[in-house]
Phi, psi and omega in degrees: 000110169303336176154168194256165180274126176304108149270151166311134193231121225233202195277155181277340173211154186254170178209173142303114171284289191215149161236160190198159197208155151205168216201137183295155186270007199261131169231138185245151181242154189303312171296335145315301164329318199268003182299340254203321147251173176257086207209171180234133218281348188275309206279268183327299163308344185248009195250313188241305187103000143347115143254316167229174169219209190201130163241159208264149176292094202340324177263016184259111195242175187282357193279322193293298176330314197280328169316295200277004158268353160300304183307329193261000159304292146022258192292314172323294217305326201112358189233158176273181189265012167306307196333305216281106192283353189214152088162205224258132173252115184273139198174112185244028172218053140294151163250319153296115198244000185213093050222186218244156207267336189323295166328297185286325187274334178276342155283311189304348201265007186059017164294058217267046172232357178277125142303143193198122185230132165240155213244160188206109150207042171035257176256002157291325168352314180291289208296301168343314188272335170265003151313318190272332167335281179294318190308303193306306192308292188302334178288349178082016179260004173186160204240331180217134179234128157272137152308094153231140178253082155232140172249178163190100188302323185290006176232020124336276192257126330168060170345323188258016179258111176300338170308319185237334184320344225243336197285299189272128151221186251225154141170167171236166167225151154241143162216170201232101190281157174183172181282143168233182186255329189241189185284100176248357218213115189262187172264159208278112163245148194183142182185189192211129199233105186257026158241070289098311203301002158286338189294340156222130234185106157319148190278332190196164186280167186312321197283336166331278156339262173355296194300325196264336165114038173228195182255125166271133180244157166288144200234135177193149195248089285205310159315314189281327170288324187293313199288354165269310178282356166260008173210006177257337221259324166304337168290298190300336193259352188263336173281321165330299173278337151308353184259331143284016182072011191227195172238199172262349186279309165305323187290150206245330184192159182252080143341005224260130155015104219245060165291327199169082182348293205279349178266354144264339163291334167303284175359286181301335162308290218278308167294024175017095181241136173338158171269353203275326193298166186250138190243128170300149142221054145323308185323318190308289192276350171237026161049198187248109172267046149113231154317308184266044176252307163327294165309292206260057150237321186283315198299317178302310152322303228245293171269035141263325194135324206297342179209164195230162177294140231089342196266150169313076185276120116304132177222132157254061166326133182180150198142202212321114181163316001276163175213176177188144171210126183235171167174136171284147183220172166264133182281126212299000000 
């Protein structure tokens, strides 16, 4: 034996640097939607808590979306974009799958010091990419990692399928990780319960489709995810905030996934949560993109008022796999 292997040794903590979004400038309203099903703009509001959403321009991809909300993440943070060692674009509504979009979005973004990958764990996504984000920073395999959560639904999804047309829109969020002196990033709780992964689902694979001259679209048991996630997912974020070391009484604000209005107030039931927390509803005017619901649920928030920079998130995920990842973070 010649000698033993050096490991790598990164920062003891990590934090949020900057969070950034972008949003299709096309806002679809519920009555466009109903153009199209048979539904009323009251039955989406009282169904989803949906009023608009944002849809992507037909020539508009996840790599473009993701460039501007990397690029203004970027710039919040402060660093240039050579710094940046890592990163990850989260997605399950790529169409293109070779080549993976993380390469291409990280030369435009000038990160030409960057790994670049993208992780597909649908709305879980986000909160996934900043575990492994920070976990990479502590481990010394990267000094700065961007984030990114972008979809694009419209091409997804079936318009004229009443389960779901009313649900989904387009946008991409970002953040930017990076080493800290104190604890900025909590620890990750996270999983999967893949006997479930039919409740959401492509109806067929792409070469199926193709063949028969057809589109494959998303699919979802609409029932079957709310009863999971308004009642698995309060345990998982109460596991979180213990898991930081805190209570809820510590927490300044909740975060969760912008899935679906009743299903954060179920949350918030079953997590007797403080009346002082500030709770995301983003979903009302951008519906559910996914991945990027989180970050442009935090941005909304942080420009509205509703939170101030310092203050204390759960931020929660969870959708197709079924997957989940929560963690507490300090907002940027």
């Amino acid at each position: 034996m010649t000698g033993a292997i050096r490991p790598s040794t990164g920062a003891a903590h990590t934090r949020l640097y900057s969070v950034g979004g972008y949003r299709p400038a096309r806002l679809v309203t519920n009555a466009e939607i109903c153009e199209h099903i048979d539904s009323t703009d009251e039955w989406i509001r009282t169904r989803s808590g949906i009023a608009t959403r944002r849809f992507a321009a037909p020539e508009e991809t996840i790599s473009d979306m993701s460039v501007a909300a990397g690029g203004k993440a970027i710039a919040a943070a402060g660093i240039a974009p050579e710094q940046i060692s890592a990163v990850l674009v989260a997605s399950c509504t790529t169409i293109v799958q070779i080549p993976a979009a993380g390469p291409e979005v990280a030369h435009r973004l000038g990160a030409t010091n960057a790994a670049a990958f993208d992780v597909n764990i649908a709305c879980a996504g986000f909160c996934h990419g900043v575990a492994l984000g920070s976990d990479m920073i502590r481990a010394g395999s990267a000094e700065y990692v961007l984030v990114i959560g972008t979809e694009k639904f419209s091409d997804v999804v079936d318009p004229t399928d009443r389960s779901i047309a009313f649900i989904f829109g387009d946008g991409s969020g970002a953040a930017v990780i990076g080493p800290s002196d104190v604890p900025g990033i909590g620890p990750v709780v996270w999983g999967a319960d893949g006997s479930q992964a039919s409740a959401i689902e492509m109806n067929a694979d792409w070469v199926t489709k193709a063949t028969a001259g057809e589109r494959a679209f998303l699919q979802m048991n609409g029932q079957q995810v709310f009863r999971w996630a308004a009642y698995e997912m309060a345990p998982v974020a109460r596991r979180a905030v213990e898991a930081a070391g805190l209570t809820f009484e510590d927490i300044d604000a909740f975060i969760p996934h912008q899935a679906n209005m009743r299903i954060t107030d179920a949350m918030v039931r079953a997590l007797k949560l403080p009346s002082h927390i500030a709770i995301a509803r983003d979903i009302v005017d951008s519906g559910n993109t996914s991945a990027a619901s989180v970050p442009l649920a935090m941005e909304t928030m942080l420009e509205r008022g509703e939170i101030a920079s310092g203050a204390t998130a759960l931020l929660v995920g969870f959708g197709a796999g079924l997957s989940f990842a929560a963690q507490v973070v300090t907002i940027p």
